[in-house]
PDB file of C-alpha atoms and ligand atoms in Angstrom:
ATOM      1  CA  MET A   1     105.344 123.907 124.373  1.00  0.00           C
ATOM      2  CA  ASN A   2     105.564 121.528 121.649  1.00  0.00           C
ATOM      3  CA  ALA A   3     106.140 124.505 118.871  1.00  0.00           C
ATOM      4  CA  SER A   4     105.545 122.461 116.085  1.00  0.00           C
ATOM      5  CA  ARG A   5     103.062 120.711 116.930  1.00  0.00           C
ATOM      6  CA  LEU A   6     103.773 117.855 114.065  1.00  0.00           C
ATOM      7  CA  ARG A   7     100.541 115.643 114.341  1.00  0.00           C
ATOM      8  CA  PRO A   8     101.817 112.807 116.985  1.00  0.00           C
ATOM      9  CA  LEU A   9     102.732 109.576 116.182  1.00  0.00           C
ATOM     10  CA  ILE A  10     101.996 107.165 118.974  1.00  0.00           C
ATOM     11  CA  ALA A  11     103.691 103.833 118.376  1.00  0.00           C
ATOM     12  CA  GLY A  12     103.385 100.593 120.559  1.00  0.00           C
ATOM     13  CA  ASN A  13     106.392  98.240 120.511  1.00  0.00           C
ATOM     14  CA  TRP A  14     104.945  95.125 121.883  1.00  0.00           C
ATOM     15  CA  LYS A  15     108.854  93.571 121.607  1.00  0.00           C
ATOM     16  CA  MET A  16     108.551  89.553 122.039  1.00  0.00           C
ATOM     17  CA  ASN A  17     105.668  89.780 124.122  1.00  0.00           C
ATOM     18  CA  GLY A  18     102.304  88.219 123.451  1.00  0.00           C
ATOM     19  CA  SER A  19     100.206  85.257 121.753  1.00  0.00           C
ATOM     20  CA  ARG A  20      97.967  84.994 119.112  1.00  0.00           C
ATOM     21  CA  ALA A  21      94.883  85.549 121.884  1.00  0.00           C
ATOM     22  CA  GLN A  22      96.915  88.893 123.637  1.00  0.00           C
ATOM     23  CA  THR A  23      97.157  90.069 119.831  1.00  0.00           C
ATOM     24  CA  GLU A  24      93.167  89.667 119.590  1.00  0.00           C
ATOM     25  CA  ALA A  25      92.130  90.670 122.764  1.00  0.00           C
ATOM     26  CA  LEU A  26      94.903  93.740 122.592  1.00  0.00           C
ATOM     27  CA  ILE A  27      93.822  95.151 119.130  1.00  0.00           C
ATOM     28  CA  ALA A  28      90.031  94.557 119.694  1.00  0.00           C
ATOM     29  CA  ASP A  29      90.406  96.959 122.490  1.00  0.00           C
ATOM     30  CA  LEU A  30      91.957  99.488 120.854  1.00  0.00           C
ATOM     31  CA  ARG A  31      89.853  99.471 117.809  1.00  0.00           C
ATOM     32  CA  GLY A  32      86.915  99.835 120.043  1.00  0.00           C
ATOM     33  CA  ARG A  33      88.748 102.952 122.015  1.00  0.00           C
ATOM     34  CA  ALA A  34      89.953 104.347 118.451  1.00  0.00           C
ATOM     35  CA  ALA A  35      86.378 104.009 116.828  1.00  0.00           C
ATOM     36  CA  SER A  36      84.934 106.886 119.454  1.00  0.00           C
ATOM     37  CA  GLN A  37      87.488 109.357 118.782  1.00  0.00           C
ATOM     38  CA  PRO A  38      89.518 107.954 115.465  1.00  0.00           C
ATOM     39  CA  ASP A  39      91.351 111.664 114.895  1.00  0.00           C
ATOM     40  CA  LEU A  40      93.269 111.813 118.263  1.00  0.00           C
ATOM     41  CA  ALA A  41      96.289 110.695 116.884  1.00  0.00           C
ATOM     42  CA  ASP A  42      98.298 108.450 114.346  1.00  0.00           C
ATOM     43  CA  LEU A  43      98.224 104.789 115.983  1.00  0.00           C
ATOM     44  CA  LEU A  44     100.495 102.140 115.051  1.00  0.00           C
ATOM     45  CA  VAL A  45     101.397  98.836 116.878  1.00  0.00           C
ATOM     46  CA  CYS A  46     104.453  96.550 115.939  1.00  0.00           C
ATOM     47  CA  PRO A  47     103.606  93.066 117.353  1.00  0.00           C
ATOM     48  CA  PRO A  48     106.100  90.438 116.892  1.00  0.00           C
ATOM     49  CA  ALA A  49     106.481  89.347 113.205  1.00  0.00           C
ATOM     50  CA  ALA A  50     104.577  85.809 113.855  1.00  0.00           C
ATOM     51  CA  TYR A  51     101.733  87.890 115.007  1.00  0.00           C
ATOM     52  CA  LEU A  52     101.710  90.518 111.768  1.00  0.00           C
ATOM     53  CA  MET A  53      99.746  88.719 109.383  1.00  0.00           C
ATOM     54  CA  GLN A  54      96.932  87.952 112.039  1.00  0.00           C
ATOM     55  CA  ALA A  55      97.836  91.655 113.359  1.00  0.00           C
ATOM     56  CA  ALA A  56      96.891  93.088 109.634  1.00  0.00           C
ATOM     57  CA  LYS A  57      93.557  91.012 109.856  1.00  0.00           C
ATOM     58  CA  LEU A  58      92.347  92.318 113.029  1.00  0.00           C
ATOM     59  CA  LEU A  59      93.080  95.875 111.917  1.00  0.00           C
ATOM     60  CA  ASP A  60      91.407  95.779 108.512  1.00  0.00           C
ATOM     61  CA  GLY A  61      89.150  99.059 107.863  1.00  0.00           C
ATOM     62  CA  SER A  62      90.605 100.830 110.804  1.00  0.00           C
ATOM     63  CA  ALA A  63      92.900 103.745 110.821  1.00  0.00           C
ATOM     64  CA  ILE A  64      95.513 102.456 113.310  1.00  0.00           C
ATOM     65  CA  ALA A  65      98.649 101.336 111.133  1.00  0.00           C
ATOM     66  CA  LEU A  66     100.768  98.347 111.611  1.00  0.00           C
ATOM     67  CA  GLY A  67     104.506  98.199 111.831  1.00  0.00           C
ATOM     68  CA  ALA A  68     107.264  95.815 112.286  1.00  0.00           C
ATOM     69  CA  GLN A  69     110.171  95.243 114.468  1.00  0.00           C
ATOM     70  CA  ASP A  70     113.037  94.955 112.159  1.00  0.00           C
ATOM     71  CA  CYS A  71     113.685  94.309 108.121  1.00  0.00           C
ATOM     72  CA  HIS A  72     116.488  92.969 106.952  1.00  0.00           C
ATOM     73  CA  THR A  73     118.997  94.962 104.041  1.00  0.00           C
ATOM     74  CA  ARG A  74     117.829  93.050 100.841  1.00  0.00           C
ATOM     75  CA  GLN A  75     114.645  92.414  99.876  1.00  0.00           C
ATOM     76  CA  SER A  76     115.087  88.444  99.134  1.00  0.00           C
ATOM     77  CA  GLY A  77     117.398  85.843  99.133  1.00  0.00           C
ATOM     78  CA  ALA A  78     119.058  83.837 101.099  1.00  0.00           C
ATOM     79  CA  HIS A  79     118.967  85.043 104.277  1.00  0.00           C
ATOM     80  CA  THR A  80     117.398  82.216 107.091  1.00  0.00           C
ATOM     81  CA  GLY A  81     115.132  83.460 109.492  1.00  0.00           C
ATOM     82  CA  ASP A  82     115.290  87.278 108.067  1.00  0.00           C
ATOM     83  CA  LEU A  83     112.252  89.410 106.599  1.00  0.00           C
ATOM     84  CA  SER A  84     112.613  91.682 104.058  1.00  0.00           C
ATOM     85  CA  ALA A  85     111.060  95.303 104.073  1.00  0.00           C
ATOM     86  CA  ALA A  86     109.096  94.116 100.846  1.00  0.00           C
ATOM     87  CA  MET A  87     107.223  91.057 102.530  1.00  0.00           C
ATOM     88  CA  LEU A  88     106.492  93.324 105.683  1.00  0.00           C
ATOM     89  CA  VAL A  89     104.407  95.985 102.767  1.00  0.00           C
ATOM     90  CA  ASP A  90     102.828  92.933 101.258  1.00  0.00           C
ATOM     91  CA  CYS A  91     101.625  91.718 105.067  1.00  0.00           C
ATOM     92  CA  GLY A  92     100.531  94.838 105.585  1.00  0.00           C
ATOM     93  CA  CYS A  93     102.966  97.076 107.242  1.00  0.00           C
ATOM     94  CA  ARG A  94     103.663 100.530 107.373  1.00  0.00           C
ATOM     95  CA  TYR A  95     106.242 101.053 109.460  1.00  0.00           C
ATOM     96  CA  ALA A  96     109.186  99.350 110.779  1.00  0.00           C
ATOM     97  CA  ILE A  97     111.535 100.117 113.823  1.00  0.00           C
ATOM     98  CA  LEU A  98     114.910 100.169 112.958  1.00  0.00           C
ATOM     99  CA  GLY A  99     118.177 100.596 115.055  1.00  0.00           C
ATOM    100  CA  HIS A 100     116.167  99.700 118.480  1.00  0.00           C
ATOM    101  CA  SER A 101     118.610  99.729 121.374  1.00  0.00           C
ATOM    102  CA  GLU A 102     117.650  95.815 122.214  1.00  0.00           C
ATOM    103  CA  ARG A 103     118.927  94.849 118.491  1.00  0.00           C
ATOM    104  CA  ARG A 104     122.050  97.301 118.893  1.00  0.00           C
ATOM    105  CA  ALA A 105     122.513  95.662 122.031  1.00  0.00           C
ATOM    106  CA  ASP A 106     121.580  91.767 121.296  1.00  0.00           C
ATOM    107  CA  HIS A 107     122.480  91.738 117.489  1.00  0.00           C
ATOM    108  CA  GLY A 108     125.336  94.266 117.320  1.00  0.00           C
ATOM    109  CA  GLU A 109     123.407  96.134 114.929  1.00  0.00           C
ATOM    110  CA  THR A 110     125.905  99.040 113.868  1.00  0.00           C
ATOM    111  CA  ASN A 111     124.564 102.620 112.376  1.00  0.00           C
ATOM    112  CA  GLU A 112     125.664 101.143 108.857  1.00  0.00           C
ATOM    113  CA  LEU A 113     123.273  98.305 109.009  1.00  0.00           C
ATOM    114  CA  VAL A 114     120.819 100.445 110.355  1.00  0.00           C
ATOM    115  CA  ALA A 115     121.414 102.960 108.096  1.00  0.00           C
ATOM    116  CA  ALA A 116     120.825 100.164 105.149  1.00  0.00           C
ATOM    117  CA  LYS A 117     117.882  98.629 106.743  1.00  0.00           C
ATOM    118  CA  ALA A 118     116.228 102.021 106.557  1.00  0.00           C
ATOM    119  CA  LYS A 119     117.491 102.145 102.844  1.00  0.00           C
ATOM    120  CA  ALA A 120     115.802  99.165 102.293  1.00  0.00           C
ATOM    121  CA  ALA A 121     112.391  99.968 104.018  1.00  0.00           C
ATOM    122  CA  HIS A 122     112.261 103.030 101.724  1.00  0.00           C
ATOM    123  CA  GLU A 123     112.802 101.787  98.991  1.00  0.00           C
ATOM    124  CA  ALA A 124     109.963  99.201  99.565  1.00  0.00           C
ATOM    125  CA  GLY A 125     107.644 102.098 100.941  1.00  0.00           C
ATOM    126  CA  LEU A 126     107.710 101.237 104.408  1.00  0.00           C
ATOM    127  CA  ILE A 127     108.547 104.720 106.946  1.00  0.00           C
ATOM    128  CA  ALA A 128     111.413 103.885 109.012  1.00  0.00           C
ATOM    129  CA  ILE A 129     111.417 104.608 112.969  1.00  0.00           C
ATOM    130  CA  VAL A 130     115.218 104.864 113.440  1.00  0.00           C
ATOM    131  CA  CYS A 131     115.723 104.611 117.270  1.00  0.00           C
ATOM    132  CA  VAL A 132     118.642 106.315 118.952  1.00  0.00           C
ATOM    133  CA  GLY A 133     119.806 106.863 122.395  1.00  0.00           C
ATOM    134  CA  GLU A 134     122.607 106.715 124.869  1.00  0.00           C
ATOM    135  CA  THR A 135     123.386 105.044 127.608  1.00  0.00           C
ATOM    136  CA  GLU A 136     123.828 105.748 131.204  1.00  0.00           C
ATOM    137  CA  ALA A 137     128.024 106.208 131.201  1.00  0.00           C
ATOM    138  CA  GLU A 138     127.065 108.299 128.444  1.00  0.00           C
ATOM    139  CA  ARG A 139     125.042 110.587 129.793  1.00  0.00           C
ATOM    140  CA  ASP A 140     127.258 110.349 133.261  1.00  0.00           C
ATOM    141  CA  ARG A 141     130.018 111.740 131.237  1.00  0.00           C
ATOM    142  CA  GLY A 142     128.121 114.144 129.367  1.00  0.00           C
ATOM    143  CA  ALA A 143     128.418 112.867 126.236  1.00  0.00           C
ATOM    144  CA  THR A 144     124.577 112.309 125.016  1.00  0.00           C
ATOM    145  CA  LEU A 145     124.273 115.091 122.294  1.00  0.00           C
ATOM    146  CA  ASP A 146     127.733 113.868 120.974  1.00  0.00           C
ATOM    147  CA  VAL A 147     126.456 110.123 120.761  1.00  0.00           C
ATOM    148  CA  ILE A 148     123.046 110.833 119.212  1.00  0.00           C
ATOM    149  CA  SER A 149     124.647 113.315 116.869  1.00  0.00           C
ATOM    150  CA  ALA A 150     126.977 110.351 115.734  1.00  0.00           C
ATOM    151  CA  GLN A 151     124.158 107.893 115.607  1.00  0.00           C
ATOM    152  CA  LEU A 152     121.996 109.788 113.360  1.00  0.00           C
ATOM    153  CA  GLU A 153     124.408 110.976 111.309  1.00  0.00           C
ATOM    154  CA  GLY A 154     125.682 107.143 110.454  1.00  0.00           C
ATOM    155  CA  SER A 155     122.070 105.214 110.651  1.00  0.00           C
ATOM    156  CA  VAL A 156     119.725 107.794 108.500  1.00  0.00           C
ATOM    157  CA  PRO A 157     120.329 107.916 104.913  1.00  0.00           C
ATOM    158  CA  ALA A 158     121.187 110.894 103.314  1.00  0.00           C
ATOM    159  CA  ASP A 159     117.799 110.690 101.033  1.00  0.00           C
ATOM    160  CA  ALA A 160     115.315 110.848 103.913  1.00  0.00           C
ATOM    161  CA  ASP A 161     112.319 112.605 103.959  1.00  0.00           C
ATOM    162  CA  ALA A 162     109.714 113.461 106.439  1.00  0.00           C
ATOM    163  CA  ALA A 163     107.401 111.430 105.062  1.00  0.00           C
ATOM    164  CA  GLY A 164     109.469 108.340 105.352  1.00  0.00           C
ATOM    165  CA  LEU A 165     111.315 108.485 108.399  1.00  0.00           C
ATOM    166  CA  VAL A 166     110.353 109.023 112.400  1.00  0.00           C
ATOM    167  CA  ILE A 167     113.163 109.344 114.816  1.00  0.00           C
ATOM    168  CA  ALA A 168     112.917 107.921 118.149  1.00  0.00           C
ATOM    169  CA  TYR A 169     115.153 109.153 121.309  1.00  0.00           C
ATOM    170  CA  GLU A 170     115.063 106.594 123.836  1.00  0.00           C
ATOM    171  CA  PRO A 171     117.748 106.913 126.151  1.00  0.00           C
ATOM    172  CA  VAL A 172     118.966 103.442 126.931  1.00  0.00           C
ATOM    173  CA  TRP A 173     118.877 103.584 130.250  1.00  0.00           C
ATOM    174  CA  ALA A 174     115.060 104.577 130.649  1.00  0.00           C
ATOM    175  CA  ILE A 175     114.100 102.045 128.528  1.00  0.00           C
ATOM    176  CA  GLY A 176     112.152  99.432 131.013  1.00  0.00           C
ATOM    177  CA  THR A 177     113.565 101.034 133.993  1.00  0.00           C
ATOM    178  CA  GLY A 178     110.289 103.134 135.301  1.00  0.00           C
ATOM    179  CA  ARG A 179     113.257 105.629 134.629  1.00  0.00           C
ATOM    180  CA  THR A 180     112.694 109.142 132.365  1.00  0.00           C
ATOM    181  CA  PRO A 181     115.006 111.873 131.475  1.00  0.00           C
ATOM    182  CA  THR A 182     113.310 115.160 133.296  1.00  0.00           C
ATOM    183  CA  PRO A 183     111.321 117.202 130.702  1.00  0.00           C
ATOM    184  CA  GLU A 184     114.605 119.877 130.492  1.00  0.00           C
ATOM    185  CA  ASP A 185     116.657 117.117 129.284  1.00  0.00           C
ATOM    186  CA  VAL A 186     114.169 115.633 127.092  1.00  0.00           C
ATOM    187  CA  ALA A 187     113.887 119.148 125.216  1.00  0.00           C
ATOM    188  CA  ALA A 188     116.948 119.365 124.893  1.00  0.00           C
ATOM    189  CA  VAL A 189     118.286 116.436 123.011  1.00  0.00           C
ATOM    190  CA  HIS A 190     114.881 116.896 120.915  1.00  0.00           C
ATOM    191  CA  THR A 191     115.698 120.714 119.809  1.00  0.00           C
ATOM    192  CA  HIS A 192     118.937 118.907 119.310  1.00  0.00           C
ATOM    193  CA  ILE A 193     117.838 116.439 116.726  1.00  0.00           C
ATOM    194  CA  ARG A 194     115.245 119.021 115.680  1.00  0.00           C
ATOM    195  CA  SER A 195     118.593 121.026 113.821  1.00  0.00           C
ATOM    196  CA  LEU A 196     120.035 118.563 112.729  1.00  0.00           C
ATOM    197  CA  LEU A 197     117.197 117.260 110.616  1.00  0.00           C
ATOM    198  CA  LYS A 198     116.823 120.342 109.538  1.00  0.00           C
ATOM    199  CA  ALA A 199     120.132 121.025 108.616  1.00  0.00           C
ATOM    200  CA  TRP A 200     120.530 118.047 106.732  1.00  0.00           C
ATOM    201  CA  PHE A 201     116.913 117.718 105.231  1.00  0.00           C
ATOM    202  CA  LYS A 202     114.559 120.109 102.998  1.00  0.00           C
ATOM    203  CA  ASP A 203     111.637 118.988 105.725  1.00  0.00           C
ATOM    204  CA  GLY A 204     113.637 117.985 108.627  1.00  0.00           C
ATOM    205  CA  ALA A 205     111.051 120.377 110.178  1.00  0.00           C
ATOM    206  CA  GLU A 206     108.263 118.073 109.641  1.00  0.00           C
ATOM    207  CA  MET A 207     110.111 114.864 110.556  1.00  0.00           C
ATOM    208  CA  ARG A 208     108.765 113.541 114.001  1.00  0.00           C
ATOM    209  CA  ILE A 209     110.671 113.052 116.515  1.00  0.00           C
ATOM    210  CA  LEU A 210     109.142 110.116 119.271  1.00  0.00           C
ATOM    211  CA  TYR A 211     110.479 110.103 122.652  1.00  0.00           C
ATOM    212  CA  GLY A 212     110.228 106.529 124.179  1.00  0.00           C
ATOM    213  CA  GLY A 213     111.470 105.091 127.520  1.00  0.00           C
ATOM    214  CA  SER A 214     109.214 104.145 130.101  1.00  0.00           C
ATOM    215  CA  VAL A 215     106.305 106.132 128.556  1.00  0.00           C
ATOM    216  CA  LYS A 216     102.895 105.226 130.924  1.00  0.00           C
ATOM    217  CA  ALA A 217      99.660 106.890 131.346  1.00  0.00           C
ATOM    218  CA  SER A 218     100.625 108.839 134.602  1.00  0.00           C
ATOM    219  CA  ASN A 219     103.993 110.458 132.741  1.00  0.00           C
ATOM    220  CA  ALA A 220     102.317 110.906 128.962  1.00  0.00           C
ATOM    221  CA  ALA A 221     101.168 114.400 129.428  1.00  0.00           C
ATOM    222  CA  THR A 222     104.260 115.747 130.795  1.00  0.00           C
ATOM    223  CA  LEU A 223     106.766 114.401 128.334  1.00  0.00           C
ATOM    224  CA  MET A 224     104.292 114.571 125.642  1.00  0.00           C
ATOM    225  CA  HIS A 225     104.268 118.530 125.550  1.00  0.00           C
ATOM    226  CA  VAL A 226     107.904 119.113 125.811  1.00  0.00           C
ATOM    227  CA  ALA A 227     109.434 120.745 122.686  1.00  0.00           C
ATOM    228  CA  GLU A 228     109.863 118.862 119.836  1.00  0.00           C
ATOM    229  CA  VAL A 229     107.979 115.791 120.829  1.00  0.00           C
ATOM    230  CA  ASN A 230     106.109 114.879 118.672  1.00  0.00           C
ATOM    231  CA  GLY A 231     104.496 110.944 119.909  1.00  0.00           C
ATOM    232  CA  ALA A 232     106.310 108.414 121.939  1.00  0.00           C
ATOM    233  CA  LEU A 233     107.627 104.386 121.500  1.00  0.00           C
ATOM    234  CA  VAL A 234     106.011 102.835 124.160  1.00  0.00           C
ATOM    235  CA  GLY A 235     107.371  99.386 124.852  1.00  0.00           C
ATOM    236  CA  GLY A 236     105.520  97.869 128.402  1.00  0.00           C
ATOM    237  CA  ALA A 237     102.672 100.551 128.614  1.00  0.00           C
ATOM    238  CA  SER A 238     101.524  99.453 124.731  1.00  0.00           C
ATOM    239  CA  LEU A 239     100.800  95.577 126.099  1.00  0.00           C
ATOM    240  CA  LYS A 240      97.916  97.548 127.937  1.00  0.00           C
ATOM    241  CA  GLY A 241      95.140  98.945 126.250  1.00  0.00           C
ATOM    242  CA  GLU A 242      94.319 101.302 128.762  1.00  0.00           C
ATOM    243  CA  GLU A 243      97.661 102.878 129.437  1.00  0.00           C
ATOM    244  CA  PHE A 244      98.174 102.908 125.505  1.00  0.00           C
ATOM    245  CA  TRP A 245      95.116 104.706 125.512  1.00  0.00           C
ATOM    246  CA  ALA A 246      95.789 107.166 127.568  1.00  0.00           C
ATOM    247  CA  ILE A 247      99.328 108.004 126.329  1.00  0.00           C
ATOM    248  CA  ALA A 248      97.602 108.263 123.182  1.00  0.00           C
ATOM    249  CA  LEU A 249      94.829 110.953 124.603  1.00  0.00           C
ATOM    250  CA  ALA A 250      97.847 112.733 126.672  1.00  0.00           C
ATOM    251  CA  ALA A 251      99.816 113.548 123.839  1.00  0.00           C
ATOM    252  CA  ALA A 252      96.529 114.896 121.731  1.00  0.00           C
ATOM    253  CA  GLY A 253      95.565 117.058 124.758  1.00  0.00           C
ATOM    254  CA  GLY A 254      96.560 120.618 125.474  1.00  0.00           C
TER     255      GLY A 254
HETATM  256  P1  PGA B   1     109.675 100.950 127.655  1.00  0.00           P
HETATM  257  O1  PGA B   1     110.182 100.561 126.135  1.00  0.00           O
HETATM  258  O2  PGA B   1     108.066 101.820 127.326  1.00  0.00           O
HETATM  259  O3  PGA B   1     108.825  99.324 128.140  1.00  0.00           O
HETATM  260  O4  PGA B   1     110.534 101.390 128.766  1.00  0.00           O
HETATM  261  C1  PGA B   1     110.162 101.188 124.858  1.00  0.00           C
HETATM  262  C2  PGA B   1     110.947 100.891 123.578  1.00  0.00           C
HETATM  263  O5  PGA B   1     111.769  99.684 124.309  1.00  0.00           O
HETATM  264  O6  PGA B   1     110.827 101.173 122.786  1.00  0.00           O
END
């Protein structure tokens, strides 16, 4: 069972999906469900940047938080196409997902860059969700815990605290594939992450550690009650209100 029982955070990473109409429909659906059980869990939606302002208006007055999927290392300047953490705060964001494996792969984001982004997020008052996870080849050769240690050490700023940092463990091979690690494997990685956070930070016991990678309604009850799992970073299933809500119910129950 989950020894730490931190309040779960259920975060929806919409990735590059949706439209204005879908943003409106999904948030209306979620607001309706959340209104009936407001204290269930911390809920977060991270739509594409193009829809953040719209989403902020739609979420106004609700407890559902808004997050971005990235931010720049600087707060302003000559960086065409980029968005700063300060701008995201100005648009109503409370969180930013940083160092997602798709950004590490598609945009060559290194641990150093992710750490700099997390620092910028912290300075602007955003909560950073720093993502780590091994590839299938790394798992197969037994390197999972070493890879996770190195990613965490490189991507998490030294002055992080529990109020401003969330870790998401997302095995690369489990993202969007329908495959998930066993509960024992998830427990081994989350327990490892917890021990590092406790060793590095005064409040390391309070930092939330999310699991991500093919979380859906049917496996959420199992995954969300693994030791040291404090919520989920949900991709595909976050685009369906009913699935996302079922994950939140599973995380809150038991
Ligand atoms: P998935 O994505 O739930 O579609 O596997 C998770 C993520 O990439 O955050």
